[in-house]
Amino acid sequence: TTRERVLAAVETIKVELKEPLEQLYAENKLVEAQRLAQRTQFDIEMMAEVGFCNGIENYS
């Protein structure tokens, strides 16, 4: 179902988020890493609850 696809996408996003966060932390870009994590977490929550978020195409 569509709900299952959204939840699968959420899990993929979580996995793919780790690499850029690790890179930002390695470069000591803590503010940027925190901002990326925060924005992505908000989008993940919106997708899980509502099924979409603004800018969802950025996760394709």
PDB file of C-alpha atoms in Angstrom:
ATOM      1  CA  THR A   1       0.000   0.000   0.000  1.00  0.00           C
ATOM      2  CA  THR A   2       0.965   3.627  -0.200  1.00  0.00           C
ATOM      3  CA  ARG A   3       1.415   3.802   3.579  1.00  0.00           C
ATOM      4  CA  GLU A   4       3.881   0.908   3.442  1.00  0.00           C
ATOM      5  CA  ARG A   5       5.828   2.638   0.673  1.00  0.00           C
ATOM      6  CA  VAL A   6       6.022   5.864   2.689  1.00  0.00           C
ATOM      7  CA  LEU A   7       7.294   4.000   5.748  1.00  0.00           C
ATOM      8  CA  ALA A   8       9.857   2.149   3.621  1.00  0.00           C
ATOM      9  CA  ALA A   9      11.007   5.478   2.175  1.00  0.00           C
ATOM     10  CA  VAL A  10      11.329   6.899   5.693  1.00  0.00           C
ATOM     11  CA  GLU A  11      13.637   4.035   6.664  1.00  0.00           C
ATOM     12  CA  THR A  12      15.738   4.572   3.529  1.00  0.00           C
ATOM     13  CA  ILE A  13      16.034   8.290   4.279  1.00  0.00           C
ATOM     14  CA  LYS A  14      17.228   7.523   7.814  1.00  0.00           C
ATOM     15  CA  VAL A  15      19.930   5.204   6.477  1.00  0.00           C
ATOM     16  CA  GLU A  16      21.041   7.644   3.777  1.00  0.00           C
ATOM     17  CA  LEU A  17      21.165  10.535   6.247  1.00  0.00           C
ATOM     18  CA  LYS A  18      23.989   8.947   8.236  1.00  0.00           C
ATOM     19  CA  GLU A  19      26.699   9.528   5.612  1.00  0.00           C
ATOM     20  CA  PRO A  20      26.239  13.289   5.122  1.00  0.00           C
ATOM     21  CA  LEU A  21      25.920  13.776   8.876  1.00  0.00           C
ATOM     22  CA  GLU A  22      29.156  11.875   9.499  1.00  0.00           C
ATOM     23  CA  GLN A  23      30.876  13.996   6.851  1.00  0.00           C
ATOM     24  CA  LEU A  24      29.668  17.250   8.406  1.00  0.00           C
ATOM     25  CA  TYR A  25      30.747  16.152  11.882  1.00  0.00           C
ATOM     26  CA  ALA A  26      34.151  15.091  10.513  1.00  0.00           C
ATOM     27  CA  GLU A  27      34.562  18.582   9.044  1.00  0.00           C
ATOM     28  CA  ASN A  28      33.525  20.049  12.419  1.00  0.00           C
ATOM     29  CA  LYS A  29      30.467  21.659  10.823  1.00  0.00           C
ATOM     30  CA  LEU A  30      28.304  21.067  13.851  1.00  0.00           C
ATOM     31  CA  VAL A  31      25.664  23.710  13.154  1.00  0.00           C
ATOM     32  CA  GLU A  32      25.158  22.436   9.614  1.00  0.00           C
ATOM     33  CA  ALA A  33      24.916  18.837  10.826  1.00  0.00           C
ATOM     34  CA  GLN A  34      22.399  19.771  13.489  1.00  0.00           C
ATOM     35  CA  ARG A  35      20.305  21.748  11.008  1.00  0.00           C
ATOM     36  CA  LEU A  36      20.298  18.900   8.476  1.00  0.00           C
ATOM     37  CA  ALA A  37      19.307  16.386  11.144  1.00  0.00           C
ATOM     38  CA  GLN A  38      16.578  18.664  12.478  1.00  0.00           C
ATOM     39  CA  ARG A  39      15.029  19.440   9.097  1.00  0.00           C
ATOM     40  CA  THR A  40      15.181  15.829   7.976  1.00  0.00           C
ATOM     41  CA  GLN A  41      13.624  14.603  11.227  1.00  0.00           C
ATOM     42  CA  PHE A  42      10.764  17.069  10.800  1.00  0.00           C
ATOM     43  CA  ASP A  43      10.193  15.873   7.225  1.00  0.00           C
ATOM     44  CA  ILE A  44      10.313  12.227   8.338  1.00  0.00           C
ATOM     45  CA  GLU A  45       7.707  12.903  11.003  1.00  0.00           C
ATOM     46  CA  MET A  46       5.463  14.648   8.478  1.00  0.00           C
ATOM     47  CA  MET A  47       5.788  11.789   5.992  1.00  0.00           C
ATOM     48  CA  ALA A  48       5.059   9.177   8.657  1.00  0.00           C
ATOM     49  CA  GLU A  49       2.000  11.012   9.977  1.00  0.00           C
ATOM     50  CA  VAL A  50       0.541  12.698   6.896  1.00  0.00           C
ATOM     51  CA  GLY A  51       2.103  10.763   4.026  1.00  0.00           C
ATOM     52  CA  PHE A  52       3.945  13.709   2.478  1.00  0.00           C
ATOM     53  CA  CYS A  53       5.904  16.852   3.283  1.00  0.00           C
ATOM     54  CA  ASN A  54       6.807  20.051   1.474  1.00  0.00           C
ATOM     55  CA  GLY A  55       9.791  19.385  -0.776  1.00  0.00           C
ATOM     56  CA  ILE A  56       9.267  15.617  -0.741  1.00  0.00           C
ATOM     57  CA  GLU A  57      10.776  15.460  -4.234  1.00  0.00           C
ATOM     58  CA  ASN A  58      14.159  16.307  -2.681  1.00  0.00           C
ATOM     59  CA  TYR A  59      14.223  12.809  -1.185  1.00  0.00           C
ATOM     60  CA  SER A  60      13.917  10.974  -4.501  1.00  0.00           C
TER      61      SER A  60
END
